[in-house]
Short mmCIF file of C-alpha atoms and ligand atoms in Angstrom, two decimals:
data_model
loop_
_atom_site.label_atom_id
_atom_site.label_comp_id
_atom_site.label_asym_id
_atom_site.label_seq_id
_atom_site.Cartn_x
_atom_site.Cartn_y
_atom_site.Cartn_z
CA UNK A 29 -59.21 -80.31 -32.55
CA UNK A 30 -56.82 -77.66 -31.17
CA UNK A 31 -56.80 -73.98 -32.14
CA UNK A 32 -53.75 -72.42 -33.76
CA UNK A 33 -52.95 -70.56 -30.56
CA UNK A 34 -53.01 -73.77 -28.52
CA UNK A 35 -50.69 -75.45 -31.01
CA UNK A 36 -48.37 -72.44 -31.02
CA UNK A 37 -48.07 -72.40 -27.21
CA UNK A 38 -47.71 -76.18 -27.13
CA UNK A 39 -44.93 -76.18 -29.71
CA UNK A 40 -43.22 -73.04 -28.41
CA UNK A 41 -44.11 -72.80 -24.74
CA UNK A 42 -43.18 -69.50 -23.09
CA UNK A 43 -41.59 -69.23 -19.65
CA UNK A 44 -40.58 -72.86 -19.21
CA UNK A 45 -37.99 -73.45 -16.51
CA UNK A 46 -37.36 -72.57 -12.90
CA UNK A 47 -36.37 -69.52 -10.87
CA UNK A 48 -33.72 -69.51 -8.21
CA UNK A 49 -34.99 -68.07 -4.92
CA UNK A 50 -38.55 -67.46 -6.11
CA UNK A 51 -40.77 -65.09 -4.15
CA UNK A 52 -43.41 -67.79 -4.28
CA UNK A 53 -43.63 -71.33 -5.58
CA UNK A 54 -46.63 -73.59 -5.95
CA UNK A 55 -46.91 -77.22 -6.98
CA UNK A 56 -50.28 -78.78 -7.66
CA UNK A 57 -51.54 -82.10 -8.94
CA UNK A 58 -54.48 -82.72 -11.21
CA UNK A 59 -56.76 -85.21 -9.48
CA UNK A 60 -58.23 -86.32 -12.82
CA UNK A 61 -55.03 -87.43 -14.51
CA UNK A 62 -52.33 -87.28 -11.84
CA UNK A 63 -50.29 -84.72 -13.76
CA UNK A 64 -48.22 -82.15 -11.89
CA UNK A 65 -47.55 -78.46 -12.37
CA UNK A 66 -45.11 -76.16 -10.62
CA UNK A 67 -45.06 -72.36 -10.90
CA UNK A 68 -42.29 -70.02 -9.75
CA UNK A 69 -42.98 -66.31 -9.23
CA UNK A 70 -40.56 -63.44 -8.85
CA UNK A 71 -42.48 -60.56 -7.26
CA UNK A 72 -40.97 -57.12 -6.69
CA UNK A 73 -41.50 -54.72 -3.77
CA UNK A 74 -44.51 -53.16 -5.52
CA UNK A 75 -46.17 -56.57 -5.70
CA UNK A 76 -45.66 -56.75 -9.46
CA UNK A 77 -44.84 -60.12 -10.97
CA UNK A 78 -41.46 -59.48 -12.53
CA UNK A 79 -40.87 -62.98 -13.78
CA UNK A 80 -42.62 -66.32 -13.87
CA UNK A 81 -41.59 -69.81 -14.91
CA UNK A 82 -43.32 -73.15 -15.01
CA UNK A 83 -42.51 -76.83 -15.15
CA UNK A 84 -45.04 -79.54 -15.78
CA UNK A 85 -45.55 -83.24 -16.18
CA UNK A 86 -48.84 -82.38 -17.84
CA UNK A 87 -50.18 -83.04 -21.30
CA UNK A 88 -50.03 -80.76 -24.31
CA UNK A 89 -53.08 -78.80 -23.22
CA UNK A 90 -51.51 -78.26 -19.80
CA UNK A 91 -48.32 -77.00 -21.45
CA UNK A 92 -50.25 -74.60 -23.72
CA UNK A 93 -52.50 -73.27 -20.96
CA UNK A 94 -49.59 -72.78 -18.57
CA UNK A 95 -47.58 -71.02 -21.23
CA UNK A 96 -50.49 -68.64 -21.88
CA UNK A 97 -51.23 -68.22 -18.16
CA UNK A 98 -47.63 -67.23 -17.43
CA UNK A 99 -47.75 -64.72 -20.29
CA UNK A 100 -50.95 -63.26 -18.86
CA UNK A 101 -49.63 -62.79 -15.31
CA UNK A 102 -46.19 -61.51 -16.22
CA UNK A 103 -45.87 -57.80 -15.47
CA UNK A 104 -49.17 -57.77 -13.60
CA UNK A 105 -49.77 -56.97 -9.96
CA UNK A 106 -50.66 -59.88 -7.70
CA UNK A 107 -54.22 -58.59 -7.54
CA UNK A 108 -54.48 -58.49 -11.34
CA UNK A 109 -52.99 -61.97 -11.49
CA UNK A 110 -55.93 -63.18 -9.41
CA UNK A 111 -58.22 -62.40 -12.36
CA UNK A 112 -56.31 -64.78 -14.64
CA UNK A 113 -58.67 -67.71 -14.32
CA UNK A 114 -58.58 -70.87 -16.36
CA UNK A 115 -61.53 -69.43 -18.27
CA UNK A 116 -59.57 -66.30 -19.15
CA UNK A 117 -56.66 -68.49 -20.26
CA UNK A 118 -58.90 -70.64 -22.43
CA UNK A 119 -60.43 -67.56 -24.01
CA UNK A 120 -56.96 -66.20 -24.76
CA UNK A 121 -56.22 -69.51 -26.52
CA UNK A 122 -59.50 -69.40 -28.50
CA UNK A 123 -60.83 -72.39 -26.62
CA UNK A 124 -59.96 -75.94 -25.63
CA UNK A 125 -61.78 -79.20 -26.37
CA UNK A 126 -64.17 -79.97 -23.46
CA UNK A 127 -62.23 -83.07 -22.38
CA UNK A 128 -59.15 -80.90 -21.88
CA UNK A 129 -60.73 -78.19 -19.75
CA UNK A 130 -59.52 -79.81 -16.53
CA UNK A 131 -55.93 -79.46 -17.76
CA UNK A 132 -56.28 -75.68 -17.82
CA UNK A 133 -57.06 -75.69 -14.09
CA UNK A 134 -53.53 -76.77 -13.27
CA UNK A 135 -52.02 -73.43 -14.26
CA UNK A 136 -54.60 -71.38 -12.36
CA UNK A 137 -54.23 -73.52 -9.25
CA UNK A 138 -50.45 -73.50 -9.39
CA UNK A 139 -50.37 -69.71 -9.74
CA UNK A 140 -52.70 -69.42 -6.76
CA UNK A 141 -50.54 -71.84 -4.76
CA UNK A 142 -47.44 -69.79 -5.60
CA UNK A 143 -49.23 -66.57 -4.61
CA UNK A 144 -50.29 -68.24 -1.37
CA UNK A 145 -46.69 -69.21 -0.69
CA UNK A 146 -45.62 -65.60 -1.35
CA UNK A 147 -48.35 -64.25 0.92
CA UNK A 148 -47.39 -66.67 3.70
CA UNK A 149 -43.73 -65.75 3.46
CA UNK A 150 -44.49 -62.04 3.59
CA UNK A 151 -47.30 -62.13 6.12
CA UNK A 152 -49.82 -60.53 3.78
CA UNK A 153 -53.35 -61.35 2.70
CA UNK A 154 -54.31 -61.42 -0.95
CA UNK A 155 -57.97 -60.64 -1.43
CA UNK A 156 -59.93 -63.57 -2.78
CA UNK A 157 -57.06 -66.03 -2.45
CA UNK A 158 -57.88 -69.34 -0.79
CA UNK A 159 -55.36 -71.82 0.58
CA UNK A 160 -54.40 -74.24 -2.20
CA UNK A 161 -56.33 -77.50 -2.09
CA UNK A 162 -53.86 -79.58 -3.99
CA UNK A 163 -50.54 -78.09 -2.98
CA UNK A 164 -48.36 -81.17 -2.82
CA UNK A 165 -45.27 -79.36 -1.63
CA UNK A 166 -45.31 -80.70 1.90
CA UNK A 167 -45.58 -84.31 0.85
CA UNK A 168 -42.67 -83.83 -1.51
CA UNK A 169 -40.46 -82.12 1.01
CA UNK A 170 -41.21 -84.48 3.85
CA UNK A 171 -40.17 -87.78 2.35
CA UNK A 172 -36.97 -89.30 1.15
CA UNK A 173 -37.25 -91.39 -1.93
FE1 LIG B 11 -53.30 -84.25 -17.28
FE2 LIG B 11 -53.97 -82.72 -19.30
S1 LIG B 11 -54.31 -84.82 -19.10
S2 LIG B 11 -53.02 -82.16 -17.46
#
C-alpha cells in the first residue's frame, strides 16, 4: 500500500524535533482527522531556510510527508519553499494512497503557517502566501489547561 520511500521516511523521519527561538513557527490541525502538525523554521538574513524541524500528532503518512517536506525546504529560499506543495511532496515519495492525501496537506499548511509567522515578525510580504486557515496557535496560547 505504501511506497518504499514512504516507509523509509516513516521509519526514519528526518528533522523531527523543535528549534529554540525559531524565525517562524506554525501549528495547524487537520480538519478531517483532528491531527496536529507543528513546523519550526530557522531563516537566515538572506531568507534562506537554514534549519527546519517538525513535530506531529499525525499518522504515519503525515510523518512521512512532513519528513520529506522538511527535506525539500531545507536550504531553500522562502520563495522556493513556497513551491513545495503537498503534490510535490507526494511525487517525491512516489505517491500516497488516495485516502491518505489529506495527511500530506498538514506539512504544506504548517510550513506556510510558519512562513506567515516569519513574515509577520519581520514585516515582510511573501508572494503568494495566504494567512493560514487552520493556525491553532492563538487558541493554544490563550487558554490554561
Ligand atoms: Fe490524520 Fe493522517 S490521518 S494526518
